[in-house]
Amino acid sequence: MKILLAGANGYIGARLIPALLEQGHEVVCLVRDQKLFQKQSSHADQVTLVTGDLLRSRSMTPLPEDIEAAYYLVNALPQTSGFAGLEALSAQNFIEAVDKTACQQIICLSEIDDHLSEAGLSRLHVEEILQQADAALTILKSTMVIGPGSIAIELLEGLTKKSPIIIAKNWAKAQEQPIATCDVIAYLTGCLLNEATYNSEFHISGPDILTFKQMLQVYGKLCRNRKVSIVTVPQVSAALSSYWLNYLTPISYSHAKTLVENLKYDLVSRDDAIQQIVPHKCLTFEEALQETA
C-alpha cells in the first residue's frame, strides 16, 4: 500500500517509517526540506519524498493520487502567540491536499488532555478539521511516551542528574500511565486501513499507573543505579518551572512550558477499547526504560 506520512522528521514519525517499510508498504514522506530529511533519516533512500510546507499551501507539491492512507504526525507547535491558528492552518492545508488523492483513512496521533489546556484545545480543533476530510479519521490519544530520545526521557534524565530532586507538590502526586515508543508504533500500524477503527477515537497507554514521583524513583534506581532523594515544594510558578526545566534538560523553554502545564494533572487512559480491535501487550514502565538503555 502507498502510505503518506506528514511529520516524518518528528520523534514518532521517524520511528514509524522503518515499521511501515518492514511491512512492505510504499512510504511517501511530506517534508519541508528534502536535504535536511536526507541528512537526518537513515531511510531517505527507501521512501518517496514530496516537498511542501503545511503552513504555506502554495509550497505544496501535488501528492501522488494513489495514496491509500495518511498519517498526520505533525509536531505540536510551541505555545507562542498565534500557535493555535497555525496548527489549524496546517491541518486544513493537509486535508485539502489529501482530498485530491484516493486516501481512505487519516490516522492522527494526539495526547490525552482531560483538563483542556490551551494546547489541548488547539489539538481538539485540529481533530475537528481533520474530521472534515473525505477520508475516515482514526484518532489515537496517547499518554506520556517513553523511549530513547523522547521528551519524557529527557525530562527524567535531566531531573535525576543531581540529588535531591526538587519538584512541585502537584507534580509529585500527578498520576501517569506511560507507554513505550514501540507500543505507540504497534498501535499506529495496527490501525492502518483497519475499518473497525474508522471515524473513532482511542486511548493508548501502558499497563502501569504511577505518580510522577514514583517514575523518578524507578528511573533513578534503574538508570542511575542509585536511590534518588525527592523534595516537594508547595508552589512553583509556571514560568520559573519552565526556565528550570529548560536549564536542566535539552527541552526548549516553549516545550517545557507545555510539560509544566501537563504535569499538574493526571494523564491516564479512560478506556482500553483499542485492545478489542488491535490486541497488543504493552511494555511495563520498567521494561520501557530498559529499552532506552
Coordinates of C-alpha atoms in Angstrom, one line a residue:
M1 CA 0.0 0.0 0.0
K2 CA 1.1 3.6 -0.6
I3 CA 1.1 5.5 2.7
L4 CA 1.6 9.2 3.2
L5 CA 3.4 10.4 6.3
A6 CA 3.3 14.0 7.4
G7 CA 5.7 14.6 10.3
A8 CA 8.4 12.2 9.1
N9 CA 11.1 14.2 10.9
G10 CA 9.3 14.1 14.3
Y11 CA 10.1 11.7 17.1
I12 CA 7.2 9.2 16.3
G13 CA 7.2 9.7 12.6
A14 CA 10.9 8.9 12.2
R15 CA 10.3 5.6 14.1
L16 CA 7.2 4.8 12.1
I17 CA 9.0 4.8 8.8
P18 CA 11.0 1.6 9.3
A19 CA 8.0 -0.2 10.7
L20 CA 5.9 0.6 7.6
L21 CA 8.8 -0.4 5.3
E22 CA 9.2 -3.7 7.1
Q23 CA 5.5 -4.4 6.5
G24 CA 6.1 -3.9 2.8
H25 CA 4.4 -0.5 2.4
E26 CA 5.5 2.2 0.0
V27 CA 6.1 5.3 2.1
V28 CA 5.6 8.8 0.8
C29 CA 7.1 11.5 3.2
L30 CA 5.8 15.0 3.1
V31 CA 8.8 17.2 4.2
R32 CA 9.6 20.9 4.2
D33 CA 13.4 20.4 3.5
Q34 CA 14.5 17.3 1.5
K35 CA 18.2 17.9 2.2
L36 CA 17.5 18.1 6.0
F37 CA 15.4 14.9 5.9
Q38 CA 18.1 13.1 3.9
K39 CA 20.7 14.2 6.4
Q40 CA 18.6 13.1 9.5
S41 CA 17.0 9.9 8.2
S42 CA 18.7 6.6 7.5
H43 CA 15.7 5.6 5.4
A44 CA 15.7 8.5 3.0
D45 CA 16.7 6.3 0.0
Q46 CA 13.8 3.9 0.8
V47 CA 11.0 6.4 0.7
T48 CA 9.5 8.8 -1.8
L49 CA 9.9 12.5 -0.8
V50 CA 7.3 15.2 -1.5
T51 CA 8.2 18.8 -0.7
G52 CA 5.7 21.1 1.0
D53 CA 5.2 23.3 4.0
L54 CA 1.8 22.8 5.5
L55 CA 1.8 26.4 6.7
R56 CA 2.1 27.6 3.1
S57 CA -0.3 25.9 0.8
R58 CA 1.4 27.4 -2.3
S59 CA 4.6 25.5 -1.4
M60 CA 2.8 22.1 -1.6
T61 CA 3.9 19.7 -4.4
P62 CA 0.9 17.7 -5.5
L63 CA 0.6 14.3 -3.7
P64 CA 0.6 11.0 -5.6
E65 CA -3.1 10.3 -6.5
D66 CA -2.9 6.7 -5.4
I67 CA -2.2 7.4 -1.7
E68 CA -4.3 4.8 0.2
A69 CA -3.8 6.1 3.8
A70 CA -2.2 9.0 5.6
Y71 CA -0.6 9.7 8.9
Y72 CA -0.9 13.1 10.4
L73 CA 2.0 13.2 13.0
V74 CA 2.9 16.9 12.7
N75 CA 4.5 18.1 15.9
A76 CA 2.5 20.4 18.1
L77 CA 3.9 24.0 17.8
P78 CA 5.5 25.8 20.7
Q79 CA 2.9 27.8 22.7
T80 CA 3.8 31.2 21.3
S81 CA 1.4 33.9 20.2
G82 CA -0.9 32.6 17.4
F83 CA 0.2 29.0 17.6
A84 CA -3.4 27.6 17.6
G85 CA -4.2 29.4 14.4
L86 CA -1.1 28.0 12.7
E87 CA -1.9 24.4 13.9
A88 CA -5.4 24.8 12.4
L89 CA -3.9 26.1 9.1
S90 CA -1.6 23.1 8.9
A91 CA -4.4 20.7 9.4
Q92 CA -6.6 22.5 6.8
N93 CA -3.9 22.5 4.2
F94 CA -3.2 18.8 4.9
I95 CA -6.8 17.7 4.2
E96 CA -7.1 19.9 1.1
A97 CA -4.0 18.1 -0.3
V98 CA -5.1 14.6 0.8
D99 CA -8.7 15.1 -0.6
K100 CA -7.2 15.2 -4.0
T101 CA -5.9 11.6 -3.6
A102 CA -7.6 8.2 -3.2
C103 CA -6.9 8.2 0.6
Q104 CA -9.3 6.1 2.6
Q105 CA -8.1 6.8 6.1
I106 CA -6.2 9.5 8.1
I107 CA -4.6 8.4 11.3
C108 CA -3.8 11.2 13.8
L109 CA -1.7 10.8 17.0
S110 CA -2.7 13.2 19.7
E111 CA -2.5 13.4 23.5
I112 CA -4.9 12.7 26.3
D113 CA -5.8 16.1 27.8
D114 CA -8.8 16.0 30.0
H115 CA -8.1 19.4 31.6
L116 CA -8.3 21.1 28.2
S117 CA -5.2 23.3 28.4
E118 CA -4.6 25.9 25.7
A119 CA -2.5 23.3 23.8
G120 CA -5.2 20.7 24.3
L121 CA -8.0 23.0 22.9
S122 CA -5.8 23.6 19.9
R123 CA -5.4 19.8 19.4
L124 CA -9.1 19.4 19.6
H125 CA -9.6 22.0 16.9
V126 CA -7.1 20.2 14.7
E127 CA -9.0 17.0 15.1
E128 CA -12.2 18.7 14.2
I129 CA -10.6 20.0 11.0
L130 CA -9.2 16.5 10.1
Q131 CA -12.8 15.1 10.5
Q132 CA -13.8 17.3 7.6
A133 CA -11.6 15.3 5.2
D134 CA -13.2 12.9 2.7
A135 CA -11.2 10.0 4.3
A136 CA -12.2 8.3 7.5
L137 CA -10.4 9.6 10.6
T138 CA -8.8 7.5 13.3
I139 CA -7.5 9.4 16.4
L140 CA -5.1 7.8 18.8
K141 CA -4.7 9.7 22.1
S142 CA -1.5 8.8 23.9
T143 CA -0.2 9.2 27.4
M144 CA 3.4 10.0 28.2
V145 CA 5.7 8.3 25.7
I146 CA 8.8 6.5 27.0
G147 CA 11.6 5.7 24.6
P148 CA 15.2 6.6 23.5
G149 CA 15.2 10.4 22.9
S150 CA 11.6 11.0 23.9
I151 CA 10.8 14.3 25.8
A152 CA 9.7 12.2 28.8
I153 CA 13.1 10.5 28.9
E154 CA 14.9 13.8 28.5
L155 CA 12.8 15.1 31.4
L156 CA 13.6 12.1 33.7
E157 CA 17.3 12.3 32.8
G158 CA 17.6 16.0 33.5
L159 CA 15.7 15.9 36.8
T160 CA 17.7 13.0 38.2
K161 CA 21.1 14.4 37.4
K162 CA 21.5 15.8 40.9
S163 CA 20.1 14.9 44.3
P164 CA 17.9 16.0 45.9
I165 CA 15.3 16.5 43.2
I166 CA 13.2 19.5 43.9
I167 CA 9.7 19.4 42.3
A168 CA 6.4 21.0 42.9
K169 CA 4.0 19.1 45.1
N170 CA 1.3 18.8 42.4
W171 CA 3.9 17.3 40.0
A172 CA 4.9 14.6 42.6
K173 CA 1.3 13.3 43.0
A174 CA 0.2 13.6 39.4
Q175 CA -0.7 10.1 38.1
E176 CA 0.9 9.0 34.8
Q177 CA 0.3 5.9 32.6
P178 CA 3.4 5.9 30.4
I179 CA 3.5 4.0 27.1
A180 CA 6.6 2.7 25.3
T181 CA 7.5 4.2 21.9
C182 CA 7.4 0.7 20.3
D183 CA 3.9 0.2 21.6
V184 CA 2.8 3.5 20.1
I185 CA 4.2 2.3 16.7
A186 CA 2.4 -1.0 17.1
Y187 CA -1.0 0.7 17.5
L188 CA -0.3 3.2 14.7
T189 CA 0.4 0.3 12.3
G190 CA -2.4 -1.9 13.7
C191 CA -5.0 0.7 12.9
L192 CA -3.8 1.1 9.3
L193 CA -6.8 0.6 6.9
N194 CA -8.5 -1.3 9.7
E195 CA -12.1 -0.4 9.1
A196 CA -13.0 -1.1 12.7
T197 CA -11.0 2.0 13.7
Y198 CA -12.6 4.3 11.1
N199 CA -14.2 7.5 12.5
S200 CA -13.2 6.6 16.0
E201 CA -11.0 7.8 18.9
F202 CA -9.0 5.5 21.1
H203 CA -6.8 6.0 24.2
I204 CA -3.5 4.2 24.2
S205 CA -1.3 3.6 27.3
G206 CA 0.9 1.2 29.1
P207 CA -0.2 -1.1 31.9
D208 CA 1.3 0.8 34.8
I209 CA -0.2 3.8 36.6
L210 CA 2.4 5.6 38.7
T211 CA 2.8 9.0 40.3
F212 CA 5.4 11.2 38.7
K213 CA 7.4 10.9 41.9
Q214 CA 7.4 7.1 41.6
M215 CA 8.5 7.4 38.0
L216 CA 11.5 9.5 39.1
Q217 CA 12.3 6.9 41.8
V218 CA 12.1 4.0 39.4
Y219 CA 14.2 5.9 36.8
G220 CA 16.9 6.7 39.4
K221 CA 17.1 3.0 40.5
L222 CA 17.2 1.5 37.0
C223 CA 19.1 4.1 35.0
R224 CA 21.1 6.0 37.6
N225 CA 21.8 2.9 39.8
R226 CA 21.0 4.9 42.9
K227 CA 18.2 5.9 45.2
V228 CA 17.1 9.4 44.4
S229 CA 16.0 11.9 47.1
I230 CA 13.0 13.9 46.2
V231 CA 11.9 17.2 47.9
T232 CA 8.5 18.6 47.1
V233 CA 7.7 22.3 47.5
P234 CA 4.2 23.7 47.8
Q235 CA 4.1 26.0 44.9
V236 CA 6.4 27.0 42.0
S237 CA 5.3 29.4 39.3
A238 CA 4.8 28.0 35.8
A239 CA 7.4 30.4 34.4
L240 CA 10.1 29.5 36.9
S241 CA 9.4 25.8 36.4
S242 CA 9.7 26.2 32.7
Y243 CA 13.0 28.0 32.9
W244 CA 14.3 25.4 35.4
L245 CA 13.4 22.5 33.1
N246 CA 15.0 24.4 30.2
Y247 CA 18.2 24.7 32.2
L248 CA 18.3 21.1 33.4
T249 CA 17.3 19.4 30.2
P250 CA 17.7 19.7 26.4
I251 CA 14.0 20.6 26.3
S252 CA 13.3 24.1 24.9
Y253 CA 11.5 26.7 27.0
S254 CA 8.4 26.6 24.9
H255 CA 8.1 22.8 25.2
A256 CA 9.0 22.9 28.9
K257 CA 6.1 25.3 29.3
T258 CA 3.7 22.7 27.8
L259 CA 5.2 20.0 30.0
V260 CA 4.8 22.1 33.2
E261 CA 1.1 22.5 32.3
N262 CA 0.6 18.8 31.7
L263 CA 2.5 17.7 34.9
K264 CA -0.1 19.4 37.0
Y265 CA -2.8 16.9 36.1
D266 CA -3.3 13.2 35.9
L267 CA -2.5 11.7 32.5
V268 CA -4.2 8.3 32.4
S269 CA -6.3 6.3 29.9
R270 CA -10.0 6.2 30.4
D271 CA -10.6 3.1 28.4
D272 CA -8.9 0.2 26.6
A273 CA -11.3 -0.2 23.7
I274 CA -8.4 -0.4 21.3
Q275 CA -7.5 -3.8 22.7
Q276 CA -10.6 -5.3 21.3
I277 CA -9.6 -4.2 17.8
V278 CA -5.8 -4.2 17.9
P279 CA -4.8 -6.7 20.6
H280 CA -1.4 -5.8 21.9
K281 CA 0.6 -6.4 25.1
C282 CA 2.3 -3.2 26.1
L283 CA 5.6 -3.0 28.0
T284 CA 5.6 -2.0 31.6
F285 CA 7.3 1.2 32.7
E286 CA 10.4 -0.6 33.8
E287 CA 10.6 -2.6 30.5
A288 CA 10.2 0.6 28.5
L289 CA 13.1 2.2 30.5
Q290 CA 15.3 -0.9 29.8
E291 CA 14.6 -0.3 26.1
T292 CA 16.2 3.1 26.4
A293 CA 19.5 1.7 27.8

